[in-house]
Short mmCIF file of N, CA and C in Angstrom, two decimals:
data_model
loop_
_atom_site.label_atom_id
_atom_site.label_comp_id
_atom_site.label_asym_id
_atom_site.label_seq_id
_atom_site.Cartn_x
_atom_site.Cartn_y
_atom_site.Cartn_z
N ASP A 1 -33.85 50.05 -74.49
CA ASP A 1 -32.66 49.23 -74.52
C ASP A 1 -31.77 49.48 -73.31
N VAL A 2 -31.51 50.74 -73.07
CA VAL A 2 -30.66 51.12 -71.93
C VAL A 2 -31.36 50.70 -70.65
N LEU A 3 -32.69 50.90 -70.66
CA LEU A 3 -33.47 50.53 -69.49
C LEU A 3 -33.43 49.02 -69.26
N ASP A 4 -33.56 48.26 -70.34
CA ASP A 4 -33.48 46.80 -70.22
C ASP A 4 -32.13 46.37 -69.71
N ALA A 5 -31.13 47.00 -70.23
CA ALA A 5 -29.77 46.66 -69.79
C ALA A 5 -29.60 46.99 -68.33
N ALA A 6 -30.10 48.14 -67.90
CA ALA A 6 -29.99 48.54 -66.50
C ALA A 6 -30.81 47.60 -65.64
N LEU A 7 -31.98 47.19 -66.15
CA LEU A 7 -32.82 46.27 -65.43
C LEU A 7 -32.13 44.89 -65.28
N ARG A 8 -31.54 44.44 -66.37
CA ARG A 8 -30.83 43.16 -66.33
C ARG A 8 -29.66 43.25 -65.37
N LYS A 9 -28.98 44.38 -65.42
CA LYS A 9 -27.81 44.58 -64.55
C LYS A 9 -28.27 44.60 -63.09
N ALA A 10 -29.39 45.27 -62.81
CA ALA A 10 -29.93 45.35 -61.46
C ALA A 10 -30.38 43.97 -61.01
N SER A 11 -31.02 43.19 -61.90
CA SER A 11 -31.47 41.84 -61.57
C SER A 11 -30.28 40.95 -61.25
N ALA A 12 -29.25 41.08 -62.07
CA ALA A 12 -28.03 40.29 -61.85
C ALA A 12 -27.41 40.67 -60.52
N SER A 13 -27.38 41.95 -60.20
CA SER A 13 -26.81 42.42 -58.94
C SER A 13 -27.63 41.89 -57.77
N LEU A 14 -28.98 41.89 -57.94
CA LEU A 14 -29.85 41.35 -56.88
C LEU A 14 -29.59 39.86 -56.68
N LEU A 15 -29.44 39.14 -57.79
CA LEU A 15 -29.15 37.70 -57.70
C LEU A 15 -27.79 37.47 -57.03
N ASP A 16 -26.81 38.30 -57.43
CA ASP A 16 -25.48 38.18 -56.80
C ASP A 16 -25.56 38.48 -55.31
N ALA A 17 -26.35 39.54 -54.97
CA ALA A 17 -26.48 39.92 -53.56
C ALA A 17 -27.18 38.80 -52.79
N GLU A 18 -28.21 38.19 -53.39
CA GLU A 18 -28.92 37.08 -52.73
C GLU A 18 -27.98 35.89 -52.55
N ALA A 19 -27.18 35.59 -53.55
CA ALA A 19 -26.22 34.48 -53.46
C ALA A 19 -25.20 34.76 -52.37
N LEU A 20 -24.74 36.01 -52.29
CA LEU A 20 -23.77 36.37 -51.24
C LEU A 20 -24.41 36.26 -49.86
N ARG A 21 -25.69 36.73 -49.76
CA ARG A 21 -26.42 36.61 -48.48
C ARG A 21 -26.53 35.14 -48.08
N GLN A 22 -26.84 34.26 -49.04
CA GLN A 22 -26.98 32.83 -48.76
C GLN A 22 -25.62 32.24 -48.33
N LYS A 23 -24.55 32.66 -49.01
CA LYS A 23 -23.20 32.19 -48.64
C LYS A 23 -22.86 32.63 -47.21
N ALA A 24 -23.24 33.87 -46.88
CA ALA A 24 -22.98 34.39 -45.53
C ALA A 24 -23.76 33.59 -44.50
N LYS A 25 -25.03 33.27 -44.81
CA LYS A 25 -25.84 32.46 -43.89
C LYS A 25 -25.21 31.08 -43.70
N ASP A 26 -24.80 30.49 -44.84
CA ASP A 26 -24.17 29.16 -44.77
C ASP A 26 -22.89 29.22 -43.93
N ALA A 27 -22.10 30.27 -44.13
CA ALA A 27 -20.86 30.43 -43.36
C ALA A 27 -21.17 30.59 -41.88
N GLU A 28 -22.22 31.39 -41.55
CA GLU A 28 -22.61 31.56 -40.15
C GLU A 28 -23.08 30.23 -39.55
N ALA A 29 -23.85 29.47 -40.36
CA ALA A 29 -24.34 28.17 -39.88
C ALA A 29 -23.15 27.23 -39.61
N ARG A 30 -22.16 27.22 -40.53
CA ARG A 30 -20.97 26.37 -40.33
C ARG A 30 -20.19 26.81 -39.09
N GLU A 31 -20.09 28.14 -38.94
CA GLU A 31 -19.36 28.67 -37.78
C GLU A 31 -20.07 28.28 -36.48
N LYS A 32 -21.42 28.40 -36.45
CA LYS A 32 -22.20 28.03 -35.26
C LYS A 32 -22.03 26.53 -34.98
N LYS A 33 -22.10 25.73 -36.05
CA LYS A 33 -21.95 24.28 -35.89
C LYS A 33 -20.56 23.95 -35.32
N ALA A 34 -19.53 24.61 -35.84
CA ALA A 34 -18.16 24.39 -35.36
C ALA A 34 -18.03 24.79 -33.89
N LYS A 35 -18.67 25.95 -33.52
CA LYS A 35 -18.62 26.39 -32.13
C LYS A 35 -19.32 25.38 -31.22
N ASP A 36 -20.50 24.92 -31.68
CA ASP A 36 -21.26 23.94 -30.89
C ASP A 36 -20.46 22.64 -30.72
N GLN A 37 -19.83 22.20 -31.81
CA GLN A 37 -19.02 20.98 -31.72
C GLN A 37 -17.83 21.19 -30.79
N GLY A 38 -17.22 22.36 -30.90
CA GLY A 38 -16.08 22.69 -30.01
C GLY A 38 -16.52 22.71 -28.55
N ALA A 39 -17.68 23.32 -28.30
CA ALA A 39 -18.20 23.38 -26.92
C ALA A 39 -18.52 21.96 -26.43
N ALA A 40 -19.08 21.13 -27.31
CA ALA A 40 -19.39 19.75 -26.93
C ALA A 40 -18.10 19.00 -26.61
N ARG A 41 -17.07 19.20 -27.44
CA ARG A 41 -15.77 18.55 -27.18
C ARG A 41 -15.19 19.04 -25.86
N ASP A 42 -15.32 20.36 -25.61
CA ASP A 42 -14.81 20.91 -24.35
C ASP A 42 -15.53 20.29 -23.16
N ARG A 43 -16.88 20.18 -23.27
CA ARG A 43 -17.64 19.56 -22.17
C ARG A 43 -17.23 18.10 -21.98
N GLU A 44 -17.05 17.41 -23.09
CA GLU A 44 -16.63 16.00 -23.01
C GLU A 44 -15.25 15.88 -22.38
N THR A 45 -14.35 16.77 -22.80
CA THR A 45 -13.00 16.76 -22.24
C THR A 45 -13.04 17.08 -20.75
N GLU A 46 -13.87 18.06 -20.37
CA GLU A 46 -13.99 18.40 -18.96
C GLU A 46 -14.56 17.22 -18.17
N GLY A 47 -15.54 16.55 -18.78
CA GLY A 47 -16.12 15.37 -18.13
C GLY A 47 -15.09 14.28 -17.94
N GLN A 48 -14.27 14.06 -18.97
CA GLN A 48 -13.21 13.05 -18.88
C GLN A 48 -12.19 13.45 -17.82
N ALA A 49 -11.86 14.74 -17.78
CA ALA A 49 -10.91 15.22 -16.79
C ALA A 49 -11.46 15.01 -15.38
N GLU A 50 -12.74 15.31 -15.18
CA GLU A 50 -13.37 15.09 -13.87
C GLU A 50 -13.34 13.62 -13.50
N ALA A 51 -13.67 12.76 -14.48
CA ALA A 51 -13.67 11.31 -14.23
C ALA A 51 -12.26 10.85 -13.84
N LEU A 52 -11.26 11.37 -14.53
CA LEU A 52 -9.87 11.00 -14.21
C LEU A 52 -9.48 11.50 -12.83
N LYS A 53 -9.92 12.71 -12.48
CA LYS A 53 -9.63 13.24 -11.15
C LYS A 53 -10.24 12.34 -10.08
N LYS A 54 -11.49 11.91 -10.33
CA LYS A 54 -12.16 11.03 -9.37
C LYS A 54 -11.42 9.70 -9.25
N GLN A 55 -10.99 9.16 -10.39
CA GLN A 55 -10.24 7.90 -10.37
C GLN A 55 -8.95 8.06 -9.58
N VAL A 56 -8.25 9.16 -9.81
CA VAL A 56 -7.01 9.42 -9.10
C VAL A 56 -7.27 9.52 -7.60
N GLU A 57 -8.33 10.21 -7.24
CA GLU A 57 -8.67 10.37 -5.82
C GLU A 57 -9.01 9.01 -5.21
N LEU A 58 -9.78 8.21 -5.93
CA LEU A 58 -10.10 6.87 -5.44
C LEU A 58 -8.85 6.02 -5.27
N LEU A 59 -7.94 6.13 -6.24
CA LEU A 59 -6.68 5.38 -6.15
C LEU A 59 -5.85 5.85 -4.96
N ARG A 60 -5.84 7.16 -4.73
CA ARG A 60 -5.11 7.70 -3.57
C ARG A 60 -5.69 7.16 -2.28
N GLU A 61 -7.03 7.21 -2.19
CA GLU A 61 -7.69 6.72 -0.98
C GLU A 61 -7.41 5.24 -0.78
N SER A 62 -7.47 4.49 -1.86
CA SER A 62 -7.21 3.05 -1.79
C SER A 62 -5.77 2.79 -1.34
N ALA A 63 -4.84 3.54 -1.91
CA ALA A 63 -3.43 3.39 -1.53
C ALA A 63 -3.23 3.75 -0.07
N GLN A 64 -3.90 4.80 0.39
CA GLN A 64 -3.78 5.21 1.80
C GLN A 64 -4.33 4.11 2.71
N GLN A 65 -5.49 3.55 2.34
CA GLN A 65 -6.07 2.47 3.14
C GLN A 65 -5.14 1.27 3.17
N GLU A 66 -4.56 0.93 2.02
CA GLU A 66 -3.63 -0.20 1.95
C GLU A 66 -2.41 0.07 2.83
N LYS A 67 -1.92 1.30 2.78
CA LYS A 67 -0.76 1.68 3.60
C LYS A 67 -1.11 1.53 5.09
N GLU A 68 -2.31 2.00 5.48
CA GLU A 68 -2.71 1.90 6.87
C GLU A 68 -2.86 0.45 7.30
N MET A 69 -3.44 -0.39 6.40
CA MET A 69 -3.59 -1.81 6.72
C MET A 69 -2.22 -2.47 6.89
N LEU A 70 -1.30 -2.14 5.99
CA LEU A 70 0.05 -2.71 6.08
C LEU A 70 0.74 -2.28 7.37
N GLU A 71 0.52 -1.02 7.76
CA GLU A 71 1.11 -0.52 9.01
C GLU A 71 0.52 -1.26 10.21
N GLN A 72 -0.80 -1.49 10.18
CA GLN A 72 -1.43 -2.24 11.27
C GLN A 72 -0.89 -3.68 11.31
N ASP A 73 -0.75 -4.28 10.13
CA ASP A 73 -0.18 -5.64 10.07
C ASP A 73 1.23 -5.66 10.64
N ARG A 74 2.02 -4.65 10.26
CA ARG A 74 3.39 -4.58 10.74
C ARG A 74 3.42 -4.45 12.26
N LYS A 75 2.55 -3.58 12.80
CA LYS A 75 2.51 -3.40 14.26
C LYS A 75 2.07 -4.69 14.95
N ARG A 76 1.05 -5.36 14.38
CA ARG A 76 0.56 -6.60 14.96
C ARG A 76 1.67 -7.66 14.93
N ASP A 77 2.36 -7.75 13.79
CA ASP A 77 3.45 -8.73 13.68
C ASP A 77 4.58 -8.42 14.66
N ALA A 78 4.89 -7.14 14.82
CA ALA A 78 5.94 -6.74 15.76
C ALA A 78 5.53 -7.11 17.19
N HIS A 79 4.26 -6.90 17.51
CA HIS A 79 3.75 -7.24 18.85
C HIS A 79 3.85 -8.76 19.07
N LYS A 80 3.42 -9.53 18.06
CA LYS A 80 3.52 -11.00 18.17
C LYS A 80 4.98 -11.41 18.34
N ARG A 81 5.87 -10.80 17.57
CA ARG A 81 7.29 -11.14 17.66
C ARG A 81 7.81 -10.83 19.06
N ASP A 82 7.41 -9.67 19.61
CA ASP A 82 7.85 -9.30 20.96
C ASP A 82 7.37 -10.34 21.98
N ILE A 83 6.12 -10.78 21.84
CA ILE A 83 5.58 -11.78 22.77
C ILE A 83 6.35 -13.09 22.64
N LEU A 84 6.60 -13.51 21.39
CA LEU A 84 7.34 -14.76 21.18
C LEU A 84 8.77 -14.66 21.71
N GLU A 85 9.40 -13.50 21.51
CA GLU A 85 10.76 -13.31 22.02
C GLU A 85 10.77 -13.36 23.55
N ALA A 86 9.76 -12.75 24.18
CA ALA A 86 9.68 -12.77 25.64
C ALA A 86 9.49 -14.20 26.14
N LYS A 87 8.62 -14.97 25.47
CA LYS A 87 8.43 -16.37 25.85
C LYS A 87 9.73 -17.16 25.68
N ALA A 88 10.42 -16.93 24.57
CA ALA A 88 11.67 -17.64 24.32
C ALA A 88 12.71 -17.28 25.39
N ASP A 89 12.78 -16.00 25.75
CA ASP A 89 13.70 -15.57 26.80
C ASP A 89 13.37 -16.27 28.12
N GLU A 90 12.08 -16.34 28.45
CA GLU A 90 11.64 -16.99 29.70
C GLU A 90 12.01 -18.47 29.66
N GLU A 91 11.78 -19.13 28.53
CA GLU A 91 12.14 -20.55 28.40
C GLU A 91 13.64 -20.75 28.54
N ARG A 92 14.44 -19.85 27.96
CA ARG A 92 15.90 -19.95 28.08
C ARG A 92 16.32 -19.80 29.54
N ARG A 93 15.70 -18.84 30.25
CA ARG A 93 16.03 -18.66 31.68
C ARG A 93 15.68 -19.91 32.48
N GLU A 94 14.49 -20.47 32.18
CA GLU A 94 14.08 -21.67 32.90
C GLU A 94 15.04 -22.83 32.62
N LEU A 95 15.40 -22.99 31.35
CA LEU A 95 16.35 -24.06 31.00
C LEU A 95 17.70 -23.84 31.65
N LYS A 96 18.15 -22.60 31.66
CA LYS A 96 19.44 -22.30 32.29
C LYS A 96 19.38 -22.64 33.77
N ASN A 97 18.27 -22.26 34.44
CA ASN A 97 18.12 -22.58 35.86
C ASN A 97 18.08 -24.09 36.08
N LYS A 98 17.39 -24.83 35.20
CA LYS A 98 17.34 -26.28 35.32
C LYS A 98 18.73 -26.88 35.14
N ILE A 99 19.46 -26.36 34.15
CA ILE A 99 20.83 -26.85 33.92
C ILE A 99 21.69 -26.59 35.14
N LEU A 100 21.59 -25.36 35.69
CA LEU A 100 22.38 -25.05 36.89
C LEU A 100 22.00 -25.97 38.05
N ALA A 101 20.69 -26.25 38.21
CA ALA A 101 20.25 -27.14 39.29
C ALA A 101 20.78 -28.54 39.07
N LEU A 102 20.74 -29.00 37.81
CA LEU A 102 21.27 -30.35 37.51
C LEU A 102 22.77 -30.41 37.74
N GLN A 103 23.48 -29.33 37.35
CA GLN A 103 24.93 -29.31 37.58
C GLN A 103 25.23 -29.33 39.07
N GLU A 104 24.43 -28.60 39.84
CA GLU A 104 24.62 -28.57 41.29
C GLU A 104 24.38 -29.96 41.88
N ARG A 105 23.32 -30.62 41.40
CA ARG A 105 23.03 -31.98 41.89
C ARG A 105 24.14 -32.94 41.49
N ALA A 106 24.66 -32.77 40.25
CA ALA A 106 25.74 -33.64 39.79
C ALA A 106 26.98 -33.40 40.64
N ASP A 107 27.29 -32.14 40.95
CA ASP A 107 28.45 -31.83 41.81
C ASP A 107 28.26 -32.45 43.18
N THR A 108 27.03 -32.32 43.72
CA THR A 108 26.75 -32.89 45.05
C THR A 108 26.91 -34.41 44.99
N ALA A 109 26.41 -35.04 43.94
CA ALA A 109 26.53 -36.49 43.80
C ALA A 109 27.99 -36.90 43.69
N GLU A 110 28.77 -36.12 42.94
CA GLU A 110 30.21 -36.40 42.81
C GLU A 110 30.90 -36.31 44.17
N ASN A 111 30.60 -35.23 44.89
CA ASN A 111 31.20 -35.06 46.22
C ASN A 111 30.78 -36.20 47.15
N ASP A 112 29.50 -36.58 47.09
CA ASP A 112 29.01 -37.68 47.92
C ASP A 112 29.75 -38.98 47.54
N ALA A 113 29.97 -39.19 46.23
CA ALA A 113 30.68 -40.40 45.78
C ALA A 113 32.11 -40.39 46.28
N ARG A 114 32.79 -39.24 46.24
CA ARG A 114 34.18 -39.15 46.75
C ARG A 114 34.22 -39.46 48.25
N ARG A 115 33.27 -38.86 48.99
CA ARG A 115 33.22 -39.11 50.43
C ARG A 115 32.99 -40.59 50.72
N ALA A 116 32.08 -41.15 49.91
CA ALA A 116 31.79 -42.57 50.11
C ALA A 116 33.02 -43.41 49.81
N LYS A 117 33.77 -43.04 48.78
CA LYS A 117 35.01 -43.75 48.45
C LYS A 117 36.01 -43.66 49.59
N VAL A 118 36.14 -42.43 50.10
CA VAL A 118 37.08 -42.20 51.21
C VAL A 118 36.66 -43.05 52.41
N GLU A 119 35.36 -43.02 52.72
CA GLU A 119 34.86 -43.79 53.86
C GLU A 119 35.04 -45.29 53.62
N LEU A 120 34.82 -45.71 52.34
CA LEU A 120 35.01 -47.12 52.00
C LEU A 120 36.47 -47.51 52.18
N ALA A 121 37.34 -46.62 51.74
CA ALA A 121 38.77 -46.91 51.88
C ALA A 121 39.14 -47.00 53.35
N LYS A 122 38.59 -46.07 54.18
CA LYS A 122 38.87 -46.11 55.64
C LYS A 122 38.33 -47.42 56.24
N ALA A 123 37.12 -47.77 55.78
CA ALA A 123 36.50 -49.01 56.34
C ALA A 123 37.33 -50.20 55.93
N GLU A 124 37.78 -50.23 54.67
CA GLU A 124 38.62 -51.36 54.24
C GLU A 124 39.93 -51.39 55.02
N GLU A 125 40.47 -50.23 55.31
CA GLU A 125 41.70 -50.15 56.08
C GLU A 125 41.50 -50.70 57.49
N LYS A 126 40.36 -50.32 58.08
CA LYS A 126 40.06 -50.82 59.42
C LYS A 126 39.87 -52.33 59.40
N VAL A 127 39.20 -52.81 58.36
CA VAL A 127 38.97 -54.26 58.25
C VAL A 127 40.30 -54.97 58.10
N SER A 128 41.18 -54.43 57.29
CA SER A 128 42.47 -55.09 57.09
C SER A 128 43.34 -54.96 58.34
N GLU A 129 43.16 -53.95 59.13
CA GLU A 129 43.92 -53.82 60.38
C GLU A 129 43.36 -54.82 61.41
N ALA A 130 42.11 -55.07 61.30
CA ALA A 130 41.51 -55.96 62.31
C ALA A 130 41.68 -57.38 61.92
#
């Protein structure tokens, strides 16, 4: 009887020990699975971070290229503006010279007309004296 009881007790203890061993294995398996999932998430996060870094770098390069193109456009436009301003200045000088020449010719014509008037008046005076 005592032996049976001890045997039953030992069997129950063995069953309990086996159940605890199985629980420990299950817990280790869950822990390993959690670690693996965490590592996979970390790798995915690192991959996303790398992809974002690359995108940022591409955007920086693109912005730099756009800035350089805009600067070249600005320089080209400034050069064109300088050329147009120089042409306009030259045209203004030419027009001013033409105006001055026309004014000089008009003054000469006026003076010639006055002289002719004076000479006409003298001629009329001579005619009336004669």
